[in-house]
Every structure is written in C-alpha cells, then in structure tokens.
Amino acid sequence: MERKPTTETRPERQVERGATVNEPAVWTDRLGKRYGNTWALRDCTIEVPSGSVCALLGPNGAGKTTLLHLLAGLNTPSAGEMGVFGRVPGGDNSYLADIGFLAQDAPLYRRFSVADHFEMGMRLNPRYDRSRAVDRVAALNIPLDLHVGHLSGGQRSQVALSLALAKRPRLLLLDEPVAALDPLARRDFIKLLLDAVREEDLTVIMSSHLVSDLERISDYVVLLASSQVQLCGTVASILDADLESEVREIADWDRTRSTRTKTTSEYPPSSLEEVVLRHMEAAVSTRPLVQQSHRGER
C-alpha cells in the first residue's frame, strides 16, 4: 500500500565516492564483541546501503555504541567480519580519513574557542574544509571567538557536528547526538545534518532513543535489543511487513468467527515507533521476533 510522506523531506541521495550502485557502505557478518564472559554485541549481520541515513535503534545496553566503535575502528571484534566501503575498519590510519565520529557527550575542549577547534581540525585532517565549518556556525550565530565552555549544549552539539562534517567523511557515525538537547536544539541539529546529506556524498548511521525524530529523516533502520539484531531494512519495507503480518493474524482470527477480513488498505499503518517498541518488548521478554539479513554469502 502507498504511504503518506512524512512532514520532514528526506534528502535526495547520491552514489558514494568510489562506490558502485549495489555496493553497501557497511556490512557485518556474525559480528560480535565480548568483554569477559559478557557479549556486548553478538551475531550482528547487517547491511547499510551507500548514501542512506540509517537509524540505529535499541534500548540502553543493546550494543549500539559497541557497533559504532567497531565500525569506526576504535575497537576490534571478538567474532565475525565487517567492512566499510570495501575496507576493514581500523586497518590503517588512512581509513580514519573516511570516517566521521561524534560521541554522545560531543567531546570538545572547553578552554578552546570555536575557531581553535576548526584550526586544529584543519591541521589533523587532509580533506578538512574549514570554510564550510565556519559558514555553518556563522549561519547559526555562534561566535568563532567564543570558548566552548561558554556555549549552550545545543551550540556545542552544532559545533561538534560542524567539525565532523568539515572532515568530509564518507561515513558519519553519530552516537546519541541529540539525547540531551531540548526540542529546538534537536530540530536545529537535524536540519544541519540533513543539509549536509543533501550537499555531500555521505552515509549516516545515527543511534538514538528518539524514534519519532529518526523516523522522519531516516530511510533505513537497524534495531538492536538483547545485544542482537531484531530488525534490519528500509523503513518502508519494515512498516509494510508489519502491516501484512498484522492483517494475517486478524484474518486467522476472523476465519474462526466467519467474518470478512479487511484488506491492508483498510487498516491504519503502524508508526515506526510502535513497530520498534513491539520488537524491543519481545526481545526482552522472550526472544527476537525476526532477525533479517540482506546480505548474501561472502
């Protein structure tokens, strides 16, 4: 069935630099990370298309940050395989030039000015576009000479995102970047992110608990719960599969009562948040409802 567009407009996509149309930006195959006897992430098999904005969802302790750290090359896996644009994360320092990573607390140096951060970024990154970073914060009325310690939480997040984008990464990894922001600051952050996606060849994986915000801007979803993948696919395919499953269940019930079963077009579709919550509850209480993989044999 045809779904109504959301209030936010998802950005037009371009093929990533050096990527073919069918090449995923990110793939993992039975990826796992263990600390002692505890698996922080286990049997993670996903595929994220090039040029997509992927919502990485799940409760606390589901393995979201662990997965992002593995993809950024900041940690090594205990099991399985992974690839980012055909390369193994962390293989060499040149890999980091293609990765932008923003942690939840937007780590910046409080005694450095905004301009100091941009200067440092230019010295450390070969593709750094300082002028674009300056233009972005200027549009937000953030003074370049102001020390980061004097910025609001929303302004710090904007500066941190501008730093990450000025690196001109192919893959941008965002770990709960809007969790501590008020609604207005969250809206401004998402607008800046969407503008960058429209302008750049960029794949984004963004983790968050705020499903409603990510539903408006994402075209792909990975849901982790109990340290394992519960859902992986496009937003449209996940919602359509959920609706079809619901109609089948109702049809089975109607047959026992000899009543007419409605078609999918007669049922209101669930929101992504409703679907995600159902799968999270099932994972915590019993076992995963589904673990999808769009990855063939390698």
Coordinates of C-alpha atoms in Angstrom, one line a residue:
M1 CA 0.0 0.0 0.0
E2 CA 1.1 3.6 -0.6
R3 CA 2.1 5.5 2.5
K4 CA 1.8 9.2 3.0
P5 CA 5.0 11.2 3.1
T6 CA 6.3 12.4 6.5
T7 CA 6.5 16.0 7.5
E8 CA 10.2 16.1 7.0
T9 CA 11.6 15.7 3.5
R10 CA 14.3 13.0 3.2
P11 CA 17.3 14.3 1.3
E12 CA 18.0 13.2 -2.3
R13 CA 20.7 10.5 -2.4
Q14 CA 23.8 10.3 -4.4
V15 CA 26.1 7.4 -5.0
E16 CA 29.1 7.4 -2.7
R17 CA 32.6 8.3 -4.0
G18 CA 34.2 5.2 -5.4
A19 CA 31.1 3.0 -4.7
T20 CA 29.0 1.1 -7.1
V21 CA 25.3 1.3 -7.1
N22 CA 24.9 -2.2 -5.5
E23 CA 27.8 -1.8 -3.0
P24 CA 26.8 -1.4 0.6
A25 CA 28.5 1.3 2.6
V26 CA 28.7 -1.0 5.7
W27 CA 28.3 -4.8 6.1
T28 CA 28.8 -7.1 9.1
D29 CA 28.6 -10.8 9.2
R30 CA 28.0 -12.5 12.6
L31 CA 29.9 -9.7 14.2
G32 CA 30.4 -9.9 17.9
K33 CA 32.2 -8.1 20.8
R34 CA 32.7 -9.8 24.1
Y35 CA 34.0 -8.3 27.4
G36 CA 35.0 -11.2 29.7
N37 CA 32.0 -13.6 29.6
T38 CA 29.5 -10.9 28.5
W39 CA 28.6 -10.3 24.9
A40 CA 28.0 -6.6 24.3
L41 CA 27.2 -7.4 20.7
R42 CA 26.5 -10.8 19.2
D43 CA 25.8 -12.4 15.8
C44 CA 25.3 -9.0 14.2
T45 CA 24.6 -9.3 10.5
I46 CA 23.5 -6.1 8.8
E47 CA 23.9 -4.3 5.5
V48 CA 23.6 -0.5 5.2
P49 CA 23.2 0.9 1.7
S50 CA 25.5 3.6 0.4
G51 CA 24.1 7.0 0.6
S52 CA 21.4 6.2 3.2
V53 CA 20.6 7.7 6.6
C54 CA 20.3 4.7 8.9
A55 CA 18.6 4.9 12.3
L56 CA 20.4 2.7 14.8
L57 CA 17.8 2.0 17.5
G58 CA 17.6 0.0 20.7
P59 CA 17.4 0.2 24.5
N60 CA 20.3 1.0 26.8
G61 CA 22.9 -1.8 26.7
A62 CA 21.7 -3.2 23.3
G63 CA 25.1 -2.8 21.7
K64 CA 24.6 0.4 19.7
T65 CA 27.7 2.2 20.9
T66 CA 29.7 -1.1 20.6
L67 CA 28.7 -1.4 17.0
L68 CA 29.6 2.2 16.2
H69 CA 33.0 1.9 17.9
L70 CA 33.7 -1.3 15.8
L71 CA 32.8 0.5 12.6
A72 CA 34.9 3.5 13.5
G73 CA 38.0 1.3 14.0
L74 CA 38.1 2.3 17.7
N75 CA 37.7 -1.3 18.8
T76 CA 38.4 -4.8 17.5
P77 CA 35.7 -7.6 17.2
S78 CA 35.8 -10.8 19.2
A79 CA 33.9 -12.7 16.4
G80 CA 32.7 -12.2 12.8
E81 CA 33.6 -9.9 10.0
M82 CA 32.8 -6.4 8.9
G83 CA 33.6 -4.0 6.0
V84 CA 33.2 -0.3 5.3
F85 CA 33.4 0.7 1.6
G86 CA 35.4 -2.5 0.9
R87 CA 37.9 -1.9 3.7
V88 CA 38.4 -3.5 7.2
P89 CA 37.8 -0.9 9.9
G90 CA 41.0 0.1 11.8
G91 CA 43.3 -1.5 9.2
D92 CA 45.4 1.7 8.9
N93 CA 45.3 5.4 9.7
S94 CA 44.1 6.3 6.2
Y95 CA 40.8 4.5 7.0
L96 CA 40.1 7.2 9.6
A97 CA 40.1 9.9 6.9
D98 CA 36.8 8.5 5.6
I99 CA 35.1 8.2 9.0
G100 CA 33.4 11.0 11.0
F101 CA 32.5 10.0 14.6
L102 CA 30.6 12.1 17.1
A103 CA 30.2 10.7 20.6
Q104 CA 27.2 11.3 22.8
D105 CA 28.8 13.9 25.0
A106 CA 30.1 15.9 22.0
P107 CA 33.7 16.0 23.3
L108 CA 35.3 19.4 22.8
Y109 CA 38.0 21.3 24.7
R110 CA 36.2 23.8 27.0
R111 CA 39.1 26.3 27.0
F112 CA 39.5 26.3 23.2
S113 CA 37.5 28.7 21.1
V114 CA 35.3 27.6 18.2
A115 CA 37.9 28.9 15.8
D116 CA 40.7 27.0 17.7
H117 CA 38.8 23.7 17.1
F118 CA 38.4 24.4 13.4
E119 CA 42.1 25.3 13.1
M120 CA 43.0 22.0 14.9
G121 CA 40.7 20.1 12.6
M122 CA 42.4 21.6 9.5
R123 CA 45.9 20.6 10.8
L124 CA 44.8 17.0 11.6
N125 CA 42.7 16.1 8.6
P126 CA 43.9 16.2 4.9
R127 CA 40.4 16.9 3.4
Y128 CA 39.3 19.3 6.0
D129 CA 37.0 22.1 4.7
R130 CA 37.4 24.9 7.3
S131 CA 35.5 27.5 5.3
R132 CA 32.4 25.3 5.3
A133 CA 32.6 24.7 9.0
V134 CA 32.9 28.4 9.6
D135 CA 29.9 29.1 7.3
R136 CA 27.8 26.5 9.2
V137 CA 28.4 28.0 12.6
A138 CA 28.1 31.6 11.3
A139 CA 24.6 30.7 10.0
L140 CA 23.7 29.6 13.5
N141 CA 25.0 32.9 15.0
I142 CA 27.7 31.1 17.0
P143 CA 30.7 33.4 17.5
L144 CA 34.1 31.9 16.4
D145 CA 36.0 33.6 19.2
L146 CA 33.8 32.2 22.0
H147 CA 35.2 29.5 24.2
V148 CA 33.4 26.2 24.0
G149 CA 32.9 26.2 27.8
H150 CA 30.6 29.3 27.3
L151 CA 28.4 27.6 24.7
S152 CA 25.0 26.1 25.4
G153 CA 24.5 22.3 25.0
G154 CA 22.8 22.8 21.7
Q155 CA 25.6 25.1 20.4
R156 CA 28.3 22.6 21.5
S157 CA 26.5 19.9 19.5
Q158 CA 26.3 22.1 16.5
V159 CA 30.0 22.9 16.6
A160 CA 30.9 19.2 17.1
L161 CA 28.7 18.2 14.1
S162 CA 30.3 21.0 12.0
L163 CA 33.7 19.7 13.0
A164 CA 32.8 16.2 11.9
L165 CA 31.3 17.3 8.6
A166 CA 34.2 19.6 7.7
K167 CA 36.3 16.4 7.7
R168 CA 34.3 15.5 4.6
P169 CA 33.8 11.9 5.7
R170 CA 32.2 9.2 3.5
L171 CA 30.6 7.6 6.6
L172 CA 29.3 9.7 9.5
L173 CA 28.7 7.8 12.8
L174 CA 26.6 9.6 15.4
D175 CA 26.2 8.2 18.9
E176 CA 23.1 9.6 20.6
P177 CA 23.9 13.1 19.4
V178 CA 20.6 14.7 20.4
A179 CA 19.8 12.8 23.6
A180 CA 20.5 15.8 25.9
L181 CA 19.1 18.5 23.6
D182 CA 15.9 20.4 24.0
P183 CA 13.4 20.2 21.1
L184 CA 14.5 23.4 19.4
A185 CA 18.2 22.5 19.6
R186 CA 17.3 19.0 18.4
R187 CA 15.5 20.4 15.4
D188 CA 18.4 22.7 14.5
F189 CA 20.9 19.8 14.8
I190 CA 18.8 17.6 12.5
K191 CA 18.4 20.4 10.0
L192 CA 22.1 20.9 9.8
L193 CA 22.6 17.2 9.3
L194 CA 20.0 16.9 6.6
D195 CA 21.5 19.9 4.8
A196 CA 24.9 18.2 4.8
V197 CA 23.5 15.0 3.5
R198 CA 21.8 16.9 0.6
E199 CA 25.1 18.6 -0.3
E200 CA 27.6 15.8 0.3
D201 CA 28.2 12.2 -0.8
L202 CA 27.5 10.9 2.7
T203 CA 26.2 7.8 4.5
V204 CA 25.0 8.4 8.1
I205 CA 24.4 5.9 10.9
M206 CA 22.8 7.6 13.8
S207 CA 21.9 6.0 17.1
S208 CA 19.1 7.4 19.3
H209 CA 16.3 6.6 21.6
L210 CA 14.1 9.2 19.9
V211 CA 12.5 7.0 17.3
S212 CA 10.0 9.6 16.2
D213 CA 12.7 12.1 15.2
L214 CA 14.7 9.5 13.3
E215 CA 11.6 8.1 11.5
R216 CA 11.2 11.5 9.8
I217 CA 14.7 11.6 8.4
S218 CA 15.8 8.0 8.0
D219 CA 15.3 5.7 5.1
Y220 CA 17.0 2.6 6.7
V221 CA 16.7 1.0 10.2
V222 CA 18.8 -1.3 12.3
L223 CA 17.2 -2.3 15.6
L224 CA 19.4 -3.9 18.3
A225 CA 18.0 -5.5 21.5
S226 CA 19.5 -8.0 23.9
S227 CA 22.8 -7.4 22.0
Q228 CA 21.4 -8.9 18.8
V229 CA 19.8 -7.6 15.6
Q230 CA 16.0 -7.6 15.7
L231 CA 15.3 -5.6 12.5
C232 CA 17.3 -4.5 9.5
G233 CA 15.9 -3.0 6.4
T234 CA 14.3 0.1 4.8
V235 CA 11.7 2.0 6.8
A236 CA 9.1 1.3 4.1
S237 CA 9.8 -2.5 4.0
I238 CA 9.7 -2.8 7.8
L239 CA 6.3 -1.0 8.1
D240 CA 4.8 -2.9 5.1
A241 CA 5.9 -6.3 6.6
D242 CA 4.5 -5.4 9.9
L243 CA 1.1 -4.4 8.4
E244 CA 0.9 -7.6 6.4
S245 CA 1.7 -9.7 9.5
E246 CA -1.0 -7.9 11.5
V247 CA -3.6 -8.4 8.7
R248 CA -2.7 -12.2 8.5
E249 CA -3.2 -12.5 12.3
I250 CA -6.5 -10.8 12.1
A251 CA -7.5 -12.9 9.1
D252 CA -6.8 -16.1 11.1
W253 CA -8.9 -14.8 13.9
D254 CA -11.7 -13.7 11.6
R255 CA -11.9 -17.1 10.0
T256 CA -12.7 -18.7 13.3
R257 CA -15.6 -16.2 13.6
S258 CA -16.7 -16.5 9.9
T259 CA -16.4 -12.7 9.4
R260 CA -15.0 -10.7 6.5
T261 CA -11.3 -9.8 6.7
K262 CA -10.3 -6.3 5.8
T263 CA -7.5 -5.7 3.3
T264 CA -4.3 -4.0 4.1
S265 CA -5.6 -0.7 2.7
E266 CA -8.4 -0.7 5.2
Y267 CA -6.1 -0.8 8.2
P268 CA -4.2 2.3 9.5
P269 CA -0.5 1.6 9.3
S270 CA 1.6 1.4 12.5
S271 CA 4.3 4.1 13.1
L272 CA 7.9 3.0 13.1
E273 CA 8.0 3.7 16.9
E274 CA 5.1 1.3 17.5
V275 CA 6.8 -1.4 15.5
V276 CA 10.2 -0.9 17.2
L277 CA 8.6 -1.0 20.7
R278 CA 6.9 -4.3 19.9
H279 CA 10.1 -5.9 18.8
M280 CA 12.1 -4.5 21.8
E281 CA 9.5 -5.8 24.2
A282 CA 9.5 -9.3 22.5
A283 CA 13.3 -9.4 22.7
V284 CA 13.4 -8.5 26.4
S285 CA 10.6 -10.9 27.4
T286 CA 11.2 -13.9 25.2
R287 CA 13.3 -13.9 22.0
P288 CA 13.6 -11.9 18.8
L289 CA 10.5 -11.7 16.6
V290 CA 12.7 -11.6 13.5
Q291 CA 16.4 -11.2 12.6
Q292 CA 16.6 -10.0 9.0
S293 CA 19.7 -10.1 6.9
H294 CA 20.0 -8.6 3.4
R295 CA 23.5 -10.0 3.0
G296 CA 24.4 -12.9 0.8
E297 CA 27.2 -15.4 1.3
R298 CA 30.7 -13.9 1.4

